[in-house]
PDB file of C-alpha atoms and ligand atoms in Angstrom:
ATOM      1  CA  UNK A   1     125.301 115.992 128.454  1.00  0.00           C
ATOM      2  CA  UNK A   2     126.410 119.045 126.484  1.00  0.00           C
ATOM      3  CA  UNK A   3     130.056 118.472 127.408  1.00  0.00           C
ATOM      4  CA  UNK A   4     130.074 115.032 125.784  1.00  0.00           C
ATOM      5  CA  UNK A   5     128.583 116.126 122.490  1.00  0.00           C
ATOM      6  CA  UNK A   6     129.815 119.658 121.902  1.00  0.00           C
ATOM      7  CA  UNK A   7     127.964 121.796 119.387  1.00  0.00           C
ATOM      8  CA  UNK A   8     124.570 120.647 118.158  1.00  0.00           C
ATOM      9  CA  UNK A   9     124.331 119.959 114.422  1.00  0.00           C
ATOM     10  CA  UNK A  10     120.635 120.817 114.498  1.00  0.00           C
ATOM     11  CA  UNK A  11     119.582 123.194 117.266  1.00  0.00           C
ATOM     12  CA  UNK A  12     116.233 123.212 119.048  1.00  0.00           C
ATOM     13  CA  UNK A  13     115.284 126.411 117.225  1.00  0.00           C
ATOM     14  CA  UNK A  14     116.099 124.947 113.790  1.00  0.00           C
ATOM     15  CA  UNK A  15     114.185 121.815 114.687  1.00  0.00           C
ATOM     16  CA  UNK A  16     111.127 123.769 115.812  1.00  0.00           C
ATOM     17  CA  UNK A  17     111.074 125.899 112.648  1.00  0.00           C
ATOM     18  CA  UNK A  18     111.485 122.952 110.282  1.00  0.00           C
ATOM     19  CA  UNK A  19     108.820 120.856 112.002  1.00  0.00           C
ATOM     20  CA  UNK A  20     106.393 123.763 111.753  1.00  0.00           C
ATOM     21  CA  UNK A  21     107.030 123.862 107.984  1.00  0.00           C
ATOM     22  CA  UNK A  22     106.564 120.107 107.646  1.00  0.00           C
ATOM     23  CA  UNK A  23     103.318 120.321 109.618  1.00  0.00           C
ATOM     24  CA  UNK A  24     102.010 123.018 107.295  1.00  0.00           C
ATOM     25  CA  UNK A  25     102.905 121.016 104.214  1.00  0.00           C
ATOM     26  CA  UNK A  26     101.305 117.824 105.566  1.00  0.00           C
ATOM     27  CA  UNK A  27      98.208 119.764 106.628  1.00  0.00           C
ATOM     28  CA  UNK A  28      97.800 121.066 103.072  1.00  0.00           C
ATOM     29  CA  UNK A  29      98.561 117.724 101.406  1.00  0.00           C
ATOM     30  CA  UNK A  30      96.179 115.687 103.564  1.00  0.00           C
ATOM     31  CA  UNK A  31      93.310 118.165 103.931  1.00  0.00           C
ATOM     32  CA  UNK A  32      90.005 116.291 103.661  1.00  0.00           C
ATOM     33  CA  UNK A  33      91.728 112.906 103.806  1.00  0.00           C
ATOM     34  CA  UNK A  34      91.608 110.132 106.378  1.00  0.00           C
ATOM     35  CA  UNK A  35      95.140 110.291 107.781  1.00  0.00           C
ATOM     36  CA  UNK A  36      96.727 107.832 110.193  1.00  0.00           C
ATOM     37  CA  UNK A  37     100.050 109.091 111.497  1.00  0.00           C
ATOM     38  CA  UNK A  38     102.164 106.035 112.332  1.00  0.00           C
ATOM     39  CA  UNK A  39     105.184 106.695 114.531  1.00  0.00           C
ATOM     40  CA  UNK A  40     108.117 104.300 114.555  1.00  0.00           C
ATOM     41  CA  UNK A  41     109.260 103.916 118.161  1.00  0.00           C
ATOM     42  CA  UNK A  42     111.395 104.430 119.987  1.00  0.00           C
ATOM     43  CA  UNK A  43     113.449 106.758 117.815  1.00  0.00           C
ATOM     44  CA  UNK A  44     110.642 108.884 116.405  1.00  0.00           C
ATOM     45  CA  UNK A  45     108.937 109.678 119.719  1.00  0.00           C
ATOM     46  CA  UNK A  46     110.188 113.246 120.114  1.00  0.00           C
ATOM     47  CA  UNK A  47     109.766 114.204 116.453  1.00  0.00           C
ATOM     48  CA  UNK A  48     106.365 112.532 116.335  1.00  0.00           C
ATOM     49  CA  UNK A  49     104.998 114.470 119.310  1.00  0.00           C
ATOM     50  CA  UNK A  50     106.066 117.788 117.815  1.00  0.00           C
ATOM     51  CA  UNK A  51     105.019 116.940 114.258  1.00  0.00           C
ATOM     52  CA  UNK A  52     101.575 115.667 115.279  1.00  0.00           C
ATOM     53  CA  UNK A  53     100.860 118.958 117.032  1.00  0.00           C
ATOM     54  CA  UNK A  54     101.974 120.921 113.971  1.00  0.00           C
ATOM     55  CA  UNK A  55      99.440 119.109 111.761  1.00  0.00           C
ATOM     56  CA  UNK A  56      96.110 120.929 111.807  1.00  0.00           C
ATOM     57  CA  UNK A  57      93.674 118.331 110.510  1.00  0.00           C
ATOM     58  CA  UNK A  58      91.732 115.716 112.478  1.00  0.00           C
ATOM     59  CA  UNK A  59      93.754 112.513 112.214  1.00  0.00           C
ATOM     60  CA  UNK A  60      94.386 109.258 113.995  1.00  0.00           C
ATOM     61  CA  UNK A  61      97.612 108.411 115.802  1.00  0.00           C
ATOM     62  CA  UNK A  62      99.226 104.999 115.947  1.00  0.00           C
ATOM     63  CA  UNK A  63     102.630 103.481 116.617  1.00  0.00           C
ATOM     64  CA  UNK A  64     104.879 100.590 115.754  1.00  0.00           C
ATOM     65  CA  UNK A  65     107.623  99.518 118.100  1.00  0.00           C
ATOM     66  CA  UNK A  66     110.568  98.416 116.066  1.00  0.00           C
ATOM     67  CA  UNK A  67     113.888  97.048 117.229  1.00  0.00           C
ATOM     68  CA  UNK A  68     116.984  96.555 115.174  1.00  0.00           C
ATOM     69  CA  UNK A  69     119.168  93.682 116.264  1.00  0.00           C
ATOM     70  CA  UNK A  70     122.099  94.791 118.394  1.00  0.00           C
ATOM     71  CA  UNK A  71     122.612  98.224 119.893  1.00  0.00           C
ATOM     72  CA  UNK A  72     125.878  99.313 118.366  1.00  0.00           C
ATOM     73  CA  UNK A  73     126.418 102.583 116.553  1.00  0.00           C
ATOM     74  CA  UNK A  74     125.584 101.177 113.152  1.00  0.00           C
ATOM     75  CA  UNK A  75     122.653  99.652 111.363  1.00  0.00           C
ATOM     76  CA  UNK A  76     122.561  95.876 111.456  1.00  0.00           C
ATOM     77  CA  UNK A  77     120.085  95.760 108.583  1.00  0.00           C
ATOM     78  CA  UNK A  78     117.685  93.476 110.419  1.00  0.00           C
ATOM     79  CA  UNK A  79     114.417  94.818 111.723  1.00  0.00           C
ATOM     80  CA  UNK A  80     111.987  93.305 114.187  1.00  0.00           C
ATOM     81  CA  UNK A  81     108.481  94.743 114.525  1.00  0.00           C
ATOM     82  CA  UNK A  82     107.448  94.157 118.137  1.00  0.00           C
ATOM     83  CA  UNK A  83     103.908  95.540 118.108  1.00  0.00           C
ATOM     84  CA  UNK A  84     101.071  95.772 115.623  1.00  0.00           C
ATOM     85  CA  UNK A  85      98.955  98.770 114.730  1.00  0.00           C
ATOM     86  CA  UNK A  86      95.830  99.276 116.816  1.00  0.00           C
ATOM     87  CA  UNK A  87      94.024 101.217 114.070  1.00  0.00           C
ATOM     88  CA  UNK A  88      92.467  99.599 111.027  1.00  0.00           C
ATOM     89  CA  UNK A  89      94.301 101.371 108.195  1.00  0.00           C
ATOM     90  CA  UNK A  90      92.457  99.728 105.299  1.00  0.00           C
ATOM     91  CA  UNK A  91      91.498 102.403 102.785  1.00  0.00           C
ATOM     92  CA  UNK A  92      93.169 105.154 104.828  1.00  0.00           C
ATOM     93  CA  UNK A  93      96.204 107.329 104.161  1.00  0.00           C
ATOM     94  CA  UNK A  94      99.189 106.165 106.216  1.00  0.00           C
ATOM     95  CA  UNK A  95     102.050 108.514 106.913  1.00  0.00           C
ATOM     96  CA  UNK A  96     104.980 106.694 108.475  1.00  0.00           C
ATOM     97  CA  UNK A  97     107.006 108.913 110.820  1.00  0.00           C
ATOM     98  CA  UNK A  98     110.663 107.903 111.168  1.00  0.00           C
ATOM     99  CA  UNK A  99     113.589 109.387 113.049  1.00  0.00           C
ATOM    100  CA  UNK A 100     116.255 108.683 110.441  1.00  0.00           C
ATOM    101  CA  UNK A 101     116.609 106.884 107.137  1.00  0.00           C
ATOM    102  CA  UNK A 102     120.078 105.474 106.688  1.00  0.00           C
ATOM    103  CA  UNK A 103     120.401 102.458 104.335  1.00  0.00           C
ATOM    104  CA  UNK A 104     116.644 102.539 103.710  1.00  0.00           C
ATOM    105  CA  UNK A 105     116.156  98.928 104.822  1.00  0.00           C
ATOM    106  CA  UNK A 106     113.911  99.711 107.778  1.00  0.00           C
ATOM    107  CA  UNK A 107     111.561 101.924 105.784  1.00  0.00           C
ATOM    108  CA  UNK A 108     111.410  99.455 102.926  1.00  0.00           C
ATOM    109  CA  UNK A 109     110.547  96.636 105.326  1.00  0.00           C
ATOM    110  CA  UNK A 110     107.892  98.668 107.164  1.00  0.00           C
ATOM    111  CA  UNK A 111     106.267  99.847 103.937  1.00  0.00           C
ATOM    112  CA  UNK A 112     106.053  96.264 102.700  1.00  0.00           C
ATOM    113  CA  UNK A 113     104.580  95.100 106.013  1.00  0.00           C
ATOM    114  CA  UNK A 114     102.019  97.917 106.142  1.00  0.00           C
ATOM    115  CA  UNK A 115     101.005  97.407 102.522  1.00  0.00           C
ATOM    116  CA  UNK A 116      99.532  94.042 103.513  1.00  0.00           C
ATOM    117  CA  UNK A 117      96.867  95.930 105.480  1.00  0.00           C
ATOM    118  CA  UNK A 118      95.730  97.651 102.282  1.00  0.00           C
ATOM    119  CA  UNK A 119      95.853 101.343 103.146  1.00  0.00           C
ATOM    120  CA  UNK A 120      94.942 103.760 100.355  1.00  0.00           C
ATOM    121  CA  UNK A 121      98.462 105.218 100.438  1.00  0.00           C
ATOM    122  CA  UNK A 122     101.688 104.878 102.412  1.00  0.00           C
ATOM    123  CA  UNK A 123     104.132 107.758 102.532  1.00  0.00           C
ATOM    124  CA  UNK A 124     107.139 108.520 104.691  1.00  0.00           C
ATOM    125  CA  UNK A 125     108.057 111.539 106.774  1.00  0.00           C
ATOM    126  CA  UNK A 126     111.526 111.329 108.287  1.00  0.00           C
ATOM    127  CA  UNK A 127     113.223 113.856 110.514  1.00  0.00           C
ATOM    128  CA  UNK A 128     116.649 112.962 109.129  1.00  0.00           C
ATOM    129  CA  UNK A 129     118.076 111.371 106.032  1.00  0.00           C
ATOM    130  CA  UNK A 130     121.623 110.248 105.306  1.00  0.00           C
ATOM    131  CA  UNK A 131     121.565 110.088 101.486  1.00  0.00           C
ATOM    132  CA  UNK A 132     125.234 109.017 101.260  1.00  0.00           C
ATOM    133  CA  UNK A 133     124.441 105.775 103.081  1.00  0.00           C
ATOM    134  CA  UNK A 134     121.419 104.711 101.049  1.00  0.00           C
ATOM    135  CA  UNK A 135     121.540 101.220  99.577  1.00  0.00           C
ATOM    136  CA  UNK A 136     117.821 101.014  98.783  1.00  0.00           C
ATOM    137  CA  UNK A 137     115.995 103.713  96.884  1.00  0.00           C
ATOM    138  CA  UNK A 138     113.021 104.373  99.157  1.00  0.00           C
ATOM    139  CA  UNK A 139     110.584 107.198  98.380  1.00  0.00           C
ATOM    140  CA  UNK A 140     110.732 109.861 101.118  1.00  0.00           C
ATOM    141  CA  UNK A 141     107.880 112.328 100.782  1.00  0.00           C
ATOM    142  CA  UNK A 142     108.940 114.625 103.647  1.00  0.00           C
ATOM    143  CA  UNK A 143     112.486 115.057 104.951  1.00  0.00           C
ATOM    144  CA  UNK A 144     113.352 117.357 107.851  1.00  0.00           C
ATOM    145  CA  UNK A 145     117.109 117.539 107.359  1.00  0.00           C
ATOM    146  CA  UNK A 146     119.645 115.815 105.150  1.00  0.00           C
ATOM    147  CA  UNK A 147     122.775 115.076 107.165  1.00  0.00           C
ATOM    148  CA  UNK A 148     126.228 113.721 106.317  1.00  0.00           C
ATOM    149  CA  UNK A 149     127.387 110.208 107.200  1.00  0.00           C
ATOM    150  CA  UNK A 150     127.888 110.739 110.929  1.00  0.00           C
ATOM    151  CA  UNK A 151     126.296 108.956 113.882  1.00  0.00           C
ATOM    152  CA  UNK A 152     123.913 111.343 115.575  1.00  0.00           C
ATOM    153  CA  UNK A 153     122.122 111.252 118.923  1.00  0.00           C
ATOM    154  CA  UNK A 154     119.472 113.276 120.693  1.00  0.00           C
ATOM    155  CA  UNK A 155     115.928 114.329 119.905  1.00  0.00           C
ATOM    156  CA  UNK A 156     114.783 110.710 120.139  1.00  0.00           C
ATOM    157  CA  UNK A 157     117.890 109.072 118.682  1.00  0.00           C
ATOM    158  CA  UNK A 158     120.003 106.917 120.953  1.00  0.00           C
ATOM    159  CA  UNK A 159     123.417 105.535 121.545  1.00  0.00           C
ATOM    160  CA  UNK A 160     123.015 102.217 123.371  1.00  0.00           C
ATOM    161  CA  UNK A 161     119.512 103.339 124.413  1.00  0.00           C
ATOM    162  CA  UNK A 162     120.756 106.556 126.018  1.00  0.00           C
ATOM    163  CA  UNK A 163     120.719 110.238 125.035  1.00  0.00           C
ATOM    164  CA  UNK A 164     117.267 110.091 123.435  1.00  0.00           C
ATOM    165  CA  UNK A 165     116.272 112.935 125.756  1.00  0.00           C
ATOM    166  CA  UNK A 166     118.978 115.305 124.564  1.00  0.00           C
ATOM    167  CA  UNK A 167     116.863 118.248 123.352  1.00  0.00           C
ATOM    168  CA  UNK A 168     118.902 118.835 120.197  1.00  0.00           C
ATOM    169  CA  UNK A 169     120.720 116.744 117.615  1.00  0.00           C
ATOM    170  CA  UNK A 170     124.445 116.149 118.088  1.00  0.00           C
ATOM    171  CA  UNK A 171     127.185 114.043 116.553  1.00  0.00           C
ATOM    172  CA  UNK A 172     128.260 111.221 118.838  1.00  0.00           C
ATOM    173  CA  UNK A 173     131.741 111.760 120.198  1.00  0.00           C
ATOM    174  CA  UNK A 174     133.249 108.305 119.746  1.00  0.00           C
ATOM    175  CA  UNK A 175     136.266 109.119 121.963  1.00  0.00           C
ATOM    176  CA  UNK A 176     134.033 109.761 124.977  1.00  0.00           C
ATOM    177  CA  UNK A 177     131.726 106.877 124.042  1.00  0.00           C
ATOM    178  CA  UNK A 178     133.876 104.056 122.629  1.00  0.00           C
ATOM    179  CA  UNK A 179     131.989 101.004 121.383  1.00  0.00           C
TER     180      UNK A 179
HETATM  181  P1  LIG B 227     118.218 101.951 107.993  1.00  0.00           P
HETATM  182  O1  LIG B 227     117.382 100.721 108.088  1.00  0.00           O
HETATM  183  O2  LIG B 227     117.633 103.032 107.132  1.00  0.00           O
HETATM  184  O3  LIG B 227     119.640 101.624 107.605  1.00  0.00           O
HETATM  185  O4  LIG B 227     118.411 102.475 109.448  1.00  0.00           O
HETATM  186  C1  LIG B 227     117.454 103.138 110.157  1.00  0.00           C
HETATM  187  C2  LIG B 227     117.707 102.951 111.632  1.00  0.00           C
HETATM  188  O5  LIG B 227     119.111 102.913 111.948  1.00  0.00           O
HETATM  189  C3  LIG B 227     117.180 104.144 112.387  1.00  0.00           C
HETATM  190  O6  LIG B 227     115.806 103.997 112.689  1.00  0.00           O
HETATM  191  C4  LIG B 227     118.083 104.154 113.604  1.00  0.00           C
HETATM  192  O7  LIG B 227     117.606 103.273 114.583  1.00  0.00           O
HETATM  193  C5  LIG B 227     119.410 103.632 113.108  1.00  0.00           C
HETATM  194  N1  LIG B 227     120.346 104.723 112.773  1.00  0.00           N
HETATM  195  C6  LIG B 227     120.878 104.989 111.565  1.00  0.00           C
HETATM  196  N2  LIG B 227     121.701 106.054 111.620  1.00  0.00           N
HETATM  197  C7  LIG B 227     121.664 106.482 112.905  1.00  0.00           C
HETATM  198  C8  LIG B 227     122.309 107.562 113.601  1.00  0.00           C
HETATM  199  O8  LIG B 227     123.083 108.367 113.074  1.00  0.00           O
HETATM  200  N3  LIG B 227     122.028 107.671 114.932  1.00  0.00           N
HETATM  201  C9  LIG B 227     121.187 106.811 115.583  1.00  0.00           C
HETATM  202  N4  LIG B 227     120.985 107.019 116.874  1.00  0.00           N
HETATM  203  N5  LIG B 227     120.571 105.791 114.952  1.00  0.00           N
HETATM  204  C10 LIG B 227     120.803 105.628 113.636  1.00  0.00           C
END
Protein backbone atom coordinates (compact mmCIF):
# COMPACT_ATOMS: atom_id res chain seq x y z
CA UNK A 1 0.00 0.00 0.00
CA UNK A 2 2.95 2.30 0.68
CA UNK A 3 3.82 2.48 -3.02
CA UNK A 4 0.42 3.93 -3.90
CA UNK A 5 0.46 6.67 -1.30
CA UNK A 6 4.08 7.70 -0.91
CA UNK A 7 5.07 9.61 2.20
CA UNK A 8 2.65 9.75 5.11
CA UNK A 9 1.42 13.23 6.04
CA UNK A 10 0.93 12.09 9.63
CA UNK A 11 3.14 9.21 10.73
CA UNK A 12 2.23 6.52 13.24
CA UNK A 13 4.61 8.07 15.77
CA UNK A 14 3.07 11.55 15.40
CA UNK A 15 -0.38 10.03 15.69
CA UNK A 16 0.51 8.11 18.84
CA UNK A 17 2.03 11.18 20.52
CA UNK A 18 -0.88 13.48 19.67
CA UNK A 19 -3.52 10.99 20.80
CA UNK A 20 -1.71 10.59 24.12
CA UNK A 21 -1.91 14.38 24.58
CA UNK A 22 -5.60 14.46 23.68
CA UNK A 23 -6.27 11.62 26.12
CA UNK A 24 -4.54 13.53 28.91
CA UNK A 25 -6.51 16.68 28.17
CA UNK A 26 -9.84 14.82 28.04
CA UNK A 27 -8.98 12.95 31.24
CA UNK A 28 -8.40 16.27 33.03
CA UNK A 29 -11.46 17.98 31.54
CA UNK A 30 -13.89 15.16 32.33
CA UNK A 31 -12.55 14.04 35.71
CA UNK A 32 -15.48 13.26 38.01
CA UNK A 33 -17.99 13.53 35.18
CA UNK A 34 -20.25 10.96 33.57
CA UNK A 35 -18.68 10.67 30.12
CA UNK A 36 -20.07 8.76 27.15
CA UNK A 37 -17.56 8.53 24.32
CA UNK A 38 -19.54 8.27 21.08
CA UNK A 39 -17.57 7.08 18.06
CA UNK A 40 -18.75 7.85 14.55
CA UNK A 41 -18.22 4.74 12.44
CA UNK A 42 -16.74 3.64 10.25
CA UNK A 43 -14.16 6.39 9.87
CA UNK A 44 -13.37 6.97 13.54
CA UNK A 45 -12.78 3.32 14.48
CA UNK A 46 -8.98 3.42 14.60
CA UNK A 47 -8.74 6.82 16.30
CA UNK A 48 -11.50 5.88 18.73
CA UNK A 49 -9.77 2.69 19.88
CA UNK A 50 -6.53 4.53 20.57
CA UNK A 51 -8.17 7.59 22.12
CA UNK A 52 -10.41 5.57 24.44
CA UNK A 53 -7.38 3.78 25.84
CA UNK A 54 -5.59 7.09 26.40
CA UNK A 55 -8.45 8.40 28.55
CA UNK A 56 -7.93 7.42 32.18
CA UNK A 57 -11.37 7.86 33.71
CA UNK A 58 -14.20 5.33 33.94
CA UNK A 59 -16.50 6.09 31.01
CA UNK A 60 -19.05 4.48 28.76
CA UNK A 61 -18.46 3.68 25.10
CA UNK A 62 -21.03 3.92 22.35
CA UNK A 63 -21.15 4.24 18.58
CA UNK A 64 -23.16 5.64 15.72
CA UNK A 65 -22.87 4.18 12.26
CA UNK A 66 -23.14 6.96 9.77
CA UNK A 67 -23.09 6.79 6.00
CA UNK A 68 -22.74 9.65 3.60
CA UNK A 69 -24.49 9.17 0.30
CA UNK A 70 -22.14 8.04 -2.45
CA UNK A 71 -18.58 6.86 -2.02
CA UNK A 72 -16.63 9.31 -4.11
CA UNK A 73 -13.66 11.30 -2.89
CA UNK A 74 -15.72 14.26 -1.78
CA UNK A 75 -18.41 15.06 0.73
CA UNK A 76 -21.92 14.83 -0.63
CA UNK A 77 -23.29 16.84 2.28
CA UNK A 78 -26.00 14.31 3.08
CA UNK A 79 -25.72 12.14 6.14
CA UNK A 80 -27.64 9.03 7.08
CA UNK A 81 -27.49 7.71 10.65
CA UNK A 82 -27.90 3.94 10.40
CA UNK A 83 -27.86 2.96 14.07
CA UNK A 84 -28.98 4.50 17.33
CA UNK A 85 -27.06 4.82 20.58
CA UNK A 86 -27.40 1.92 22.99
CA UNK A 87 -26.61 4.07 26.05
CA UNK A 88 -29.07 6.46 27.63
CA UNK A 89 -27.18 9.76 27.41
CA UNK A 90 -29.74 11.94 29.19
CA UNK A 91 -27.94 14.13 31.71
CA UNK A 92 -24.53 12.75 30.72
CA UNK A 93 -21.54 14.35 29.01
CA UNK A 94 -21.30 13.24 25.38
CA UNK A 95 -18.02 13.48 23.54
CA UNK A 96 -18.47 12.80 19.84
CA UNK A 97 -15.38 11.23 18.25
CA UNK A 98 -14.99 11.95 14.53
CA UNK A 99 -12.33 11.06 11.99
CA UNK A 100 -12.41 14.32 10.04
CA UNK A 101 -14.40 17.52 9.92
CA UNK A 102 -14.55 18.93 6.43
CA UNK A 103 -17.56 21.19 5.63
CA UNK A 104 -18.88 20.68 9.17
CA UNK A 105 -22.25 19.37 7.95
CA UNK A 106 -21.90 15.90 9.46
CA UNK A 107 -20.95 17.18 12.91
CA UNK A 108 -23.68 19.79 12.87
CA UNK A 109 -26.27 17.16 11.95
CA UNK A 110 -25.06 14.68 14.59
CA UNK A 111 -24.98 17.32 17.32
CA UNK A 112 -28.55 18.33 16.49
CA UNK A 113 -29.69 14.70 16.49
CA UNK A 114 -27.96 13.90 19.79
CA UNK A 115 -29.28 17.04 21.46
CA UNK A 116 -32.78 15.56 21.24
CA UNK A 117 -31.69 12.95 23.80
CA UNK A 118 -30.93 15.72 26.30
CA UNK A 119 -27.35 15.04 27.35
CA UNK A 120 -25.81 17.51 29.80
CA UNK A 121 -23.22 18.51 27.19
CA UNK A 122 -22.13 17.57 23.68
CA UNK A 123 -18.59 18.26 22.56
CA UNK A 124 -16.54 17.11 19.60
CA UNK A 125 -13.13 15.48 19.37
CA UNK A 126 -11.91 15.05 15.81
CA UNK A 127 -8.66 13.50 14.66
CA UNK A 128 -8.48 15.81 11.64
CA UNK A 129 -9.88 19.14 10.59
CA UNK A 130 -9.78 20.85 7.21
CA UNK A 131 -10.47 24.48 8.21
CA UNK A 132 -10.21 25.74 4.61
CA UNK A 133 -13.24 23.68 3.62
CA UNK A 134 -15.56 24.69 6.44
CA UNK A 135 -18.96 26.03 5.41
CA UNK A 136 -20.56 25.68 8.85
CA UNK A 137 -18.96 27.04 11.98
CA UNK A 138 -19.08 24.01 14.27
CA UNK A 139 -17.42 24.11 17.70
CA UNK A 140 -14.52 21.62 17.85
CA UNK A 141 -13.28 21.17 21.40
CA UNK A 142 -10.39 18.82 20.56
CA UNK A 143 -8.57 18.63 17.23
CA UNK A 144 -5.74 16.19 16.56
CA UNK A 145 -4.32 17.77 13.42
CA UNK A 146 -5.33 20.58 11.10
CA UNK A 147 -4.65 19.56 7.51
CA UNK A 148 -4.81 21.35 4.15
CA UNK A 149 -7.54 20.74 1.57
CA UNK A 150 -6.36 17.35 0.35
CA UNK A 151 -8.16 14.00 0.31
CA UNK A 152 -6.56 11.75 2.88
CA UNK A 153 -6.81 8.02 3.56
CA UNK A 154 -5.62 5.61 6.21
CA UNK A 155 -5.99 5.35 9.96
CA UNK A 156 -9.72 4.68 9.56
CA UNK A 157 -10.34 6.94 6.57
CA UNK A 158 -11.29 5.33 3.28
CA UNK A 159 -11.29 5.73 -0.43
CA UNK A 160 -14.26 3.77 -1.79
CA UNK A 161 -14.30 1.78 1.47
CA UNK A 162 -10.67 0.71 1.14
CA UNK A 163 -7.40 1.74 2.82
CA UNK A 164 -8.97 2.25 6.25
CA UNK A 165 -6.36 -0.18 7.59
CA UNK A 166 -3.38 1.83 6.39
CA UNK A 167 -1.56 2.45 9.69
CA UNK A 168 -0.74 6.08 8.93
CA UNK A 169 -2.39 9.02 7.21
CA UNK A 170 -1.57 9.65 3.55
CA UNK A 171 -2.77 11.86 0.73
CA UNK A 172 -4.70 9.92 -1.89
CA UNK A 173 -2.79 9.66 -5.14
CA UNK A 174 -5.53 10.44 -7.65
CA UNK A 175 -3.42 9.23 -10.61
CA UNK A 176 -3.19 5.72 -9.18
CA UNK A 177 -6.80 5.84 -7.97
CA UNK A 178 -8.85 7.74 -10.56
CA UNK A 179 -12.51 8.29 -9.70
P1 LIG B 1 -18.29 17.03 6.42
O1 LIG B 1 -19.71 16.66 6.68
O2 LIG B 1 -17.61 17.72 7.57
O3 LIG B 1 -18.15 17.82 5.13
O4 LIG B 1 -17.54 15.72 6.06
C1 LIG B 1 -17.16 14.78 6.97
C2 LIG B 1 -17.05 13.44 6.29
O5 LIG B 1 -16.55 13.55 4.94
C3 LIG B 1 -16.02 12.60 7.01
O6 LIG B 1 -16.60 11.90 8.09
C4 LIG B 1 -15.53 11.70 5.89
O7 LIG B 1 -16.38 10.60 5.72
C5 LIG B 1 -15.62 12.55 4.64
N1 LIG B 1 -14.32 13.18 4.31
C6 LIG B 1 -14.06 14.50 4.25
N2 LIG B 1 -12.77 14.72 3.91
C7 LIG B 1 -12.21 13.49 3.76
C8 LIG B 1 -10.89 13.05 3.41
O8 LIG B 1 -9.95 13.81 3.16
N3 LIG B 1 -10.71 11.70 3.35
C9 LIG B 1 -11.71 10.81 3.60
N4 LIG B 1 -11.41 9.52 3.52
N5 LIG B 1 -12.96 11.20 3.93
C10 LIG B 1 -13.21 12.52 4.01
